[in-house]
Coordinates of C-alpha atoms in Angstrom, one line a residue:
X1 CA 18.8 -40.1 13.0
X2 CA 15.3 -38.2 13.2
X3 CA 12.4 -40.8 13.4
X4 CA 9.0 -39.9 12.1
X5 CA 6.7 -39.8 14.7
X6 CA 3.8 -42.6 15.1
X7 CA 0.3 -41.2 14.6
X8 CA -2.4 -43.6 16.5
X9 CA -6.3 -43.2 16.6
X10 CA -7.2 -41.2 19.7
X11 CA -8.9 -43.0 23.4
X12 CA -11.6 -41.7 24.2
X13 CA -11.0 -39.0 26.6
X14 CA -13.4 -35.9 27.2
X15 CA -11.9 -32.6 26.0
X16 CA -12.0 -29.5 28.8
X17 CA -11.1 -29.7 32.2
X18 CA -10.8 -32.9 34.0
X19 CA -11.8 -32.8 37.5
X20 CA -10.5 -35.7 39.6
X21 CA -11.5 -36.0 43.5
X22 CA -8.9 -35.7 46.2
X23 CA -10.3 -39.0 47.5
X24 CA -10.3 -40.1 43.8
X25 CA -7.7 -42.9 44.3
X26 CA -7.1 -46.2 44.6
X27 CA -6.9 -48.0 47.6
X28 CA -3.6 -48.1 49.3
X29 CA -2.5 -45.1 47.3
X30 CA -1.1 -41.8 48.8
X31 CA -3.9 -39.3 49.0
X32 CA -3.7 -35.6 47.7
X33 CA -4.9 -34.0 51.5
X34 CA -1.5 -36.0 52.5
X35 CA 0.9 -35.0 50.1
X36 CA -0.6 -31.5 50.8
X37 CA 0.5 -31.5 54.4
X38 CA 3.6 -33.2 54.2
X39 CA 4.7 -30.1 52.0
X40 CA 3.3 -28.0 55.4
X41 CA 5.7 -30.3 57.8
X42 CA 8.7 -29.4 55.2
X43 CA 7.7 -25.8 54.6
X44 CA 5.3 -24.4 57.3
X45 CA 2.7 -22.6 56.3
X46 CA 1.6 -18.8 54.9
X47 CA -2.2 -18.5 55.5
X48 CA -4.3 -17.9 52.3
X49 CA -0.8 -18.5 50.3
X50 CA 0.0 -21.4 48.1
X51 CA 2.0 -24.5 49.8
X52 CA 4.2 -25.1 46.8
X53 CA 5.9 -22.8 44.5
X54 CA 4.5 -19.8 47.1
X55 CA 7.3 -17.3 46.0
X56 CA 6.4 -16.2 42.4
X57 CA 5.9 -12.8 39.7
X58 CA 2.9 -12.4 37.9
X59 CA 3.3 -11.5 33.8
X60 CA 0.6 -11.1 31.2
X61 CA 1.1 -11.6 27.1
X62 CA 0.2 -13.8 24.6
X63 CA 0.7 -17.2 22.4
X64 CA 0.8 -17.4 18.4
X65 CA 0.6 -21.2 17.3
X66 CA 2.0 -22.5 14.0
X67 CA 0.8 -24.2 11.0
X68 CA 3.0 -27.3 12.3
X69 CA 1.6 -27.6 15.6
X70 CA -1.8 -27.8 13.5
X71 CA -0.8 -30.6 11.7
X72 CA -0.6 -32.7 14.7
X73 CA -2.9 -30.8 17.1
X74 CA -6.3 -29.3 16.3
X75 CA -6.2 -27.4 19.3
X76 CA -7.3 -23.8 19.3
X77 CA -3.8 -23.2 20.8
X78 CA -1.9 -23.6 17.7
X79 CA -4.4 -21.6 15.5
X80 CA -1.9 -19.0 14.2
X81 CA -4.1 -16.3 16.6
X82 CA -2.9 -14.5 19.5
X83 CA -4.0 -16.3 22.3
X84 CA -4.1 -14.3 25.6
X85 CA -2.0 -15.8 28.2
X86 CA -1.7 -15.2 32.2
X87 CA 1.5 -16.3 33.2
X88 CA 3.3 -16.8 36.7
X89 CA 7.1 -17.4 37.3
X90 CA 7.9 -18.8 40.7
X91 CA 10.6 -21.0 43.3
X92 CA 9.6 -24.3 43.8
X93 CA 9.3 -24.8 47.4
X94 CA 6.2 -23.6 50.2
X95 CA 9.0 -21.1 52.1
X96 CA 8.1 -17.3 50.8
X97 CA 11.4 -16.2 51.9
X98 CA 13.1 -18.9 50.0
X99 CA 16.6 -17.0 48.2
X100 CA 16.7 -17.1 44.2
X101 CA 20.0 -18.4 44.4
X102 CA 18.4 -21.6 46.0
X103 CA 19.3 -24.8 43.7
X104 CA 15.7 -25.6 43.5
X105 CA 13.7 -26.0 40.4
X106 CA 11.9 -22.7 38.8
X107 CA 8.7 -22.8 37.6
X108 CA 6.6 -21.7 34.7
X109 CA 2.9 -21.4 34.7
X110 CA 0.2 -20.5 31.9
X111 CA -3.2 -19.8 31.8
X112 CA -4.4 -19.2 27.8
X113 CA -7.4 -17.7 27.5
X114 CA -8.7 -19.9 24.1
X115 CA -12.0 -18.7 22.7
X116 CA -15.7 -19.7 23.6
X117 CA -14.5 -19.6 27.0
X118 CA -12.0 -22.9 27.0
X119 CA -8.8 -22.6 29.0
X120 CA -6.1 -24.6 28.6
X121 CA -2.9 -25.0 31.4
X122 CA 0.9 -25.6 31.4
X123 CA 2.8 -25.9 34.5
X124 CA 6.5 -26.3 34.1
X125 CA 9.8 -26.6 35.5
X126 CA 13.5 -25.2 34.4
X127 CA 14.6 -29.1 34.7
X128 CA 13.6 -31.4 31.7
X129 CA 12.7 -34.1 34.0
X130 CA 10.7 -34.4 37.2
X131 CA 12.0 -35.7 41.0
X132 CA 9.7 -38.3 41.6
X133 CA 8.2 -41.4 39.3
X134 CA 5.2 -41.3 41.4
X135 CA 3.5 -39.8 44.1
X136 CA 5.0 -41.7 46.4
X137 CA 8.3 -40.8 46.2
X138 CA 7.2 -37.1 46.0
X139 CA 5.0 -37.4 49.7
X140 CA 8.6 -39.2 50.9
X141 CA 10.7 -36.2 49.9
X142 CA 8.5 -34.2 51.4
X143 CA 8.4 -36.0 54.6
X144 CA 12.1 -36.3 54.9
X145 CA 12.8 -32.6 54.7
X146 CA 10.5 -31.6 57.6
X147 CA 12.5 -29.9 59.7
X148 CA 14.3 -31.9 62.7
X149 CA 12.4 -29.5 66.1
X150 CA 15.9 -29.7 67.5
X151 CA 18.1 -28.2 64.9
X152 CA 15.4 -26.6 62.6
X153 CA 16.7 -28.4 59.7
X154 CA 15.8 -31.3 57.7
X155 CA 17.7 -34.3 59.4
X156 CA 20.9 -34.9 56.9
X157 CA 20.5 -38.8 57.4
X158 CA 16.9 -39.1 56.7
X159 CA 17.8 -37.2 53.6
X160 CA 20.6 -39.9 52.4
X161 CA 18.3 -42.6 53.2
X162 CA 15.5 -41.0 51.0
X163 CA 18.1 -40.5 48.4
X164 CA 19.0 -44.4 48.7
X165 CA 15.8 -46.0 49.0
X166 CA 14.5 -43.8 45.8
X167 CA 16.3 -43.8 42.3
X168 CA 13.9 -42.2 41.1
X169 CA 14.8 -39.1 42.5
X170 CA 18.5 -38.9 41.2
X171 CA 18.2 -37.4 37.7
X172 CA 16.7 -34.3 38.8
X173 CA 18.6 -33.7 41.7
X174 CA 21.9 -34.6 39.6
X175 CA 20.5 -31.6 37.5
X176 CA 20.0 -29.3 39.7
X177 CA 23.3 -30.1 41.4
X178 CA 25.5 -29.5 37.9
X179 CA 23.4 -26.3 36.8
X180 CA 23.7 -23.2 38.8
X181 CA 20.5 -21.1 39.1
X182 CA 19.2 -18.9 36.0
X183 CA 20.0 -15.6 36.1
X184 CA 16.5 -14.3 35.0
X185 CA 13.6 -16.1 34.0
X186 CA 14.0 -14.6 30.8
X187 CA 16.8 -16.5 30.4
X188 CA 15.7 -19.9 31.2
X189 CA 14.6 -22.5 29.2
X190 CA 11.1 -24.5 30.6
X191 CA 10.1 -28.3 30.1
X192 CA 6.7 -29.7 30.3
X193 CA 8.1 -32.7 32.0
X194 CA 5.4 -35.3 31.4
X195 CA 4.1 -36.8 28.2
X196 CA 0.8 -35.6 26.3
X197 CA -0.9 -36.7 23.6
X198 CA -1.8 -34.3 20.4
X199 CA -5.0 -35.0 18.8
X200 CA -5.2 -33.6 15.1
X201 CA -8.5 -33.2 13.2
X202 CA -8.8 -36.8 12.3
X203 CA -9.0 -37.8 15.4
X204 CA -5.2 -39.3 15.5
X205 CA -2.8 -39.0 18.5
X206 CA 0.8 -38.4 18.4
X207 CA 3.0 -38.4 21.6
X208 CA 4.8 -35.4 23.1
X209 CA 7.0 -33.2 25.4
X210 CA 7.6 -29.7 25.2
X211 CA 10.1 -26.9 26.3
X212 CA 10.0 -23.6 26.0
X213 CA 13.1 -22.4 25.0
X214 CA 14.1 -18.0 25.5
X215 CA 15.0 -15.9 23.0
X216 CA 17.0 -13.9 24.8
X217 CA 19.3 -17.2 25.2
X218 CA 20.0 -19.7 28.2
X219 CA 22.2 -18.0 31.0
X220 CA 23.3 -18.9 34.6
X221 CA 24.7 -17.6 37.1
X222 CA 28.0 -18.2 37.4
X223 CA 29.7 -19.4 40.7
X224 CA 30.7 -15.4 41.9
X225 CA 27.6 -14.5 40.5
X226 CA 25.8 -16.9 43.2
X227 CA 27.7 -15.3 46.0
X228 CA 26.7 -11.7 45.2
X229 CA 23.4 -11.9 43.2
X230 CA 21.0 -11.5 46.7
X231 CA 18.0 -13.4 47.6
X232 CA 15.4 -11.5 45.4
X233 CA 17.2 -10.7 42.1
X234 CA 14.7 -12.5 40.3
X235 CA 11.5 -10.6 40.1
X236 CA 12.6 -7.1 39.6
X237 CA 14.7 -8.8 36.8
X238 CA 11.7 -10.2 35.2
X239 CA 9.8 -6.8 35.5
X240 CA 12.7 -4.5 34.2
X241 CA 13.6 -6.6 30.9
X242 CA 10.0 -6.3 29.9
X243 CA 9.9 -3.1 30.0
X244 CA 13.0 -2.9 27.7
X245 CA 10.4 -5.1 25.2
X246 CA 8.7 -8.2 24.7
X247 CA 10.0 -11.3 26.1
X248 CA 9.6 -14.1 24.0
X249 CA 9.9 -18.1 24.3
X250 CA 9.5 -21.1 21.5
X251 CA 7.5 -23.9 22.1
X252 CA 9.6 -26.8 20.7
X253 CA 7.7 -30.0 21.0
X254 CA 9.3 -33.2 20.7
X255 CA 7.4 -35.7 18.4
X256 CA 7.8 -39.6 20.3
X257 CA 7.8 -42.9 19.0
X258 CA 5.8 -45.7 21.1
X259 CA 8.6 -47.1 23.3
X260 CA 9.4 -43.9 24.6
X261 CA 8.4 -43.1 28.4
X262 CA 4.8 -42.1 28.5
X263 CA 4.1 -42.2 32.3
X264 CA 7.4 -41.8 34.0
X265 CA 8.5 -38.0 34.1
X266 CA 11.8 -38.8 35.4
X267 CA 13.2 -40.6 32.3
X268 CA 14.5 -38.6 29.4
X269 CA 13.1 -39.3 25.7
X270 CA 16.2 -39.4 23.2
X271 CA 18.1 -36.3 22.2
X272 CA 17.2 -37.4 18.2
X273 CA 13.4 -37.2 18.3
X274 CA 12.2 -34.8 15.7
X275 CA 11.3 -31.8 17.1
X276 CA 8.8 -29.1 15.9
X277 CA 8.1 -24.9 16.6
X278 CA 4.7 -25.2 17.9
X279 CA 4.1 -21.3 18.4
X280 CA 6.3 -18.6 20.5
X281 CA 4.8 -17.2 24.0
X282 CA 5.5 -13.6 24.3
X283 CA 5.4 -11.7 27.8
X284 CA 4.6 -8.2 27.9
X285 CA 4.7 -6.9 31.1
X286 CA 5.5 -8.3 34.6
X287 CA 4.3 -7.5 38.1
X288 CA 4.4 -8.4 42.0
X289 CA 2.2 -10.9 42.1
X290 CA 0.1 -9.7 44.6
X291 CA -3.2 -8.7 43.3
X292 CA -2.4 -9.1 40.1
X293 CA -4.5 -11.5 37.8
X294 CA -2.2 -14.6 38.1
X295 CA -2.4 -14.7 41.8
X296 CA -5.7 -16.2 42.7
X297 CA -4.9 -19.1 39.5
X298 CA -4.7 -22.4 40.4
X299 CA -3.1 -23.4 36.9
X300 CA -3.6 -27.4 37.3
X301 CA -2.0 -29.1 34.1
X302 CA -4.9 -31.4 34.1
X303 CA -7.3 -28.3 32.5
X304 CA -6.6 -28.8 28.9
X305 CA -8.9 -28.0 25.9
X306 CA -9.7 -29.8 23.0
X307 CA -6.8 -31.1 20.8
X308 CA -4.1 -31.9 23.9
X309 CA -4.9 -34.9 25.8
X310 CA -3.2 -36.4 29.2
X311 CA -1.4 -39.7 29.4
X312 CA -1.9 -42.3 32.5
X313 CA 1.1 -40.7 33.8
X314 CA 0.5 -41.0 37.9
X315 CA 2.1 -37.7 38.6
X316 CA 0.6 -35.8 36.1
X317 CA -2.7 -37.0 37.3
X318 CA -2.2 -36.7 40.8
X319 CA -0.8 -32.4 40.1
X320 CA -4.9 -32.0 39.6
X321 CA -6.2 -33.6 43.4
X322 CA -2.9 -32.4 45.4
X323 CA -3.5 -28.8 43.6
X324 CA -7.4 -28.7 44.6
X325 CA -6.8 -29.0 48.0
X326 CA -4.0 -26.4 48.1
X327 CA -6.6 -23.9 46.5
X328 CA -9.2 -25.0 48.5
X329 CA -6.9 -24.1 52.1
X330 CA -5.7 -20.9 50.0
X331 CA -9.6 -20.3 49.3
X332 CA -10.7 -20.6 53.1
X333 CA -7.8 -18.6 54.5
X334 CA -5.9 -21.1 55.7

C-alpha cells in the first residue's frame, strides 16, 4: 500500500549554506579535528589530498528537475532547466592506491551550479544506508582499523569487538558483504542516505530520501569478474562510456510519513513509500581528476539552497565540521 506523504509547515531554518564550527559541539561530543585524524591513523596520509574518499574521477553535465519535484520542493533544482552540475565519483576510504574491487562503499558527489550564484550539494553512497548512527561510532571504526605497527594491518580482534559493541554498524556492512562491487559507476545506483526535508512554495515540508538510480541499469561484478577486473578498472570505465554518450541517472525521491527515521541513516524507510522522478542527472564527459574542476570541491551536504532543508540528523550535521577541516589540511598542504 502507497501512503500519501504528510505535508507540515516548515522550521525555521536559513536557506544557503550552513556553516557549522569544527568546535561547534556539545560538550562531551566527538569533535570534527578528531574524527579527521582518526581516518589518518587508519589510512595515512597524502599531503594536499583528501583523507576520505581520496581515490576519485572528475565528470561534468547537468540536472533537469520535474514538475513533481516542484510540487513538493520550490527549489531552483527542480525547475524543469538544465542545471549545471560538477560531479566526482570516488572509493570511500583515505588510501589512494585502494583497488576498485575493494568491498567498500562508492561514492557520488554533486556540485549544481543554481542561478544567482546559489549552490546546492549531494554527497552519496552506492549503499542505501550509512555505517554509523552517529559520529561516534564512525571515530570508533576509524580507530579500530589503524593499522597494528607490527603486522601493518588493522588488528582482526579490535575489529570483532568494534563490530560487537556497535549494531549500528551491521546493516551496511551486511550490504556491502552480499553485493559484489559495481562494475562501472555508470552502472550503480546512489542513495542520499540521510533524511531531508522539501520545502514547497507555501512554506510546507515534506520528508525525504533519494537515490539516483542508472539508466544504463544496475550491474556487478560477478565473483570471476572480481578476480580479473584489476585495481583501477573504474575510472577509464567512467571516461570511455561517456564518450560513447551521455550518461544519465533518475532522481527518485522517496515521500515519508512522520514515524519514519529522520535522524538515523542506518535504518531503512519501508519499501512501500511512494516514490517520485524528481529530475534525471546526465554526465557528459569524465576526466582524471587531477586538475580538473571537481578536484579542489569540498562538496559538504550541509550547502543546500533554498527549497531542501537538513534534518537534526547527527551525522548529517557533523559531514559539514569533519569535511572543513579535511579542506582546510588539503588547503595548507598538508
Amino acid at each position: 500500500m502507497k501512503l500519501n506523504p504528510v505535508r507540515l509547515a516548515a522550521p525555521a531554518i536559513a536557506a544557503g549554506v550552513l556553516l557549522i564550527s569544527p568546535h561547534a559541539l556539545a560538550a562531551g561530543e566527538v569533535s570534527a579535528p578528531e574524527v579527521v585524524e582518526a581516518i589518518e591513523g587508519a589510512f595515512g596520509v597524502t599531503p594536499g589530498e583528501r583523507r576520505n574518499h581520496i581515490k576519485g574521477t572528475c565528470a561534468l553535465g547537468e540536472f533537469v528537475g520535474t514538475p513533481e519535484a516542484a510540487a513538493y520542493s520550490r527549489s531552483a533544482l527542480f525547475s524543469g532547466k538544465p542545471v549545471p552540475v560538477v560531479a566526482r565519483f570516488s572509493l570511500s576510504g583515505g588510501n589512494p592506491k585502494a583497488p576498485d574491487t575493494a568491498r567498500s562503499g562508492r561514492g557520488m558527489a554533486l556540485a549544481f551550479k543554481l542561478p544567482e550564484g546559489q549552490l546546492h550539494h549531494m554527497a552519496m553512497l552506492n549503499t542505501p544506508i550509512f555505517g554509523a548512527a552517529t559520529p561516534q561510532t564512525f571515530l570508533d571504526l576509524m580507530q579500530a582499523m589503524r593499522p597494528d605497527p607490527a603486522t601493518g594491518k588493522p588488528d582482526p580482534e579490535k575489529l570483532k569487538a568494534f563490530r560487537a559493541s556497535h549494531p549500528d554498524s551491521h546493516a551496511q556492512a551486511d550490504f556491502l558483504a552480499r553485493n559484489n562491487p559495481p562494475a562501472s559507476y555508470a552502472n550503480s545506483a546512489f542513495w542520499g542516505i540521510h533524511t531531508f526535508r522539501f520545502v514547497d512554495a507555501e512554506n510546507r515540508v515534506t520528508l525525504v530520501r533519494w537515490q539516483f538510480v542508472p539508466q544504463d541499469g544496475e550491474k556487478r561484478l560477478s565473483d570471476e569478474e572480481l578476480k580479473t577486473a584489476g585495481a583501477n578498472f573504474l575510472e577509464q570505465a567512467l571516461i570511455e562510456r561517456s564518450a560513447r554518450g551521455p550518461v544519465r541517472w533518475d532522481m527518485m525521491v522517496s515521500l515519508g510519513q512522520p514515524d519514519d527515521a529522520q535522524t538515523d541513516p542506518t535504518l531503512p524507510w519501508p519499501a512501500e513509500r511512494r516514490q517520485i522522478k524528481a529530475g534525471t542527472l546526465t554526465i557528459k564527459a569524465a576526466m582524471a581528476q587531477k586538475g580538473a574542476e571537481c578536484e579542489p570541491l569540498n562538496f559538504n551536504p550541509m550547502v543546500m539552497a533554498d527549497g531542501i532543508q537538513a534534518t537534526e540528523d547527527p551525522v548529517l550535521k557533523f559531514r559539514s565540521p569533519a569535511y572543513a577541516v579535511s579542506f582546510g589540511k588539503r588547503l595548507g598542504g598538508q
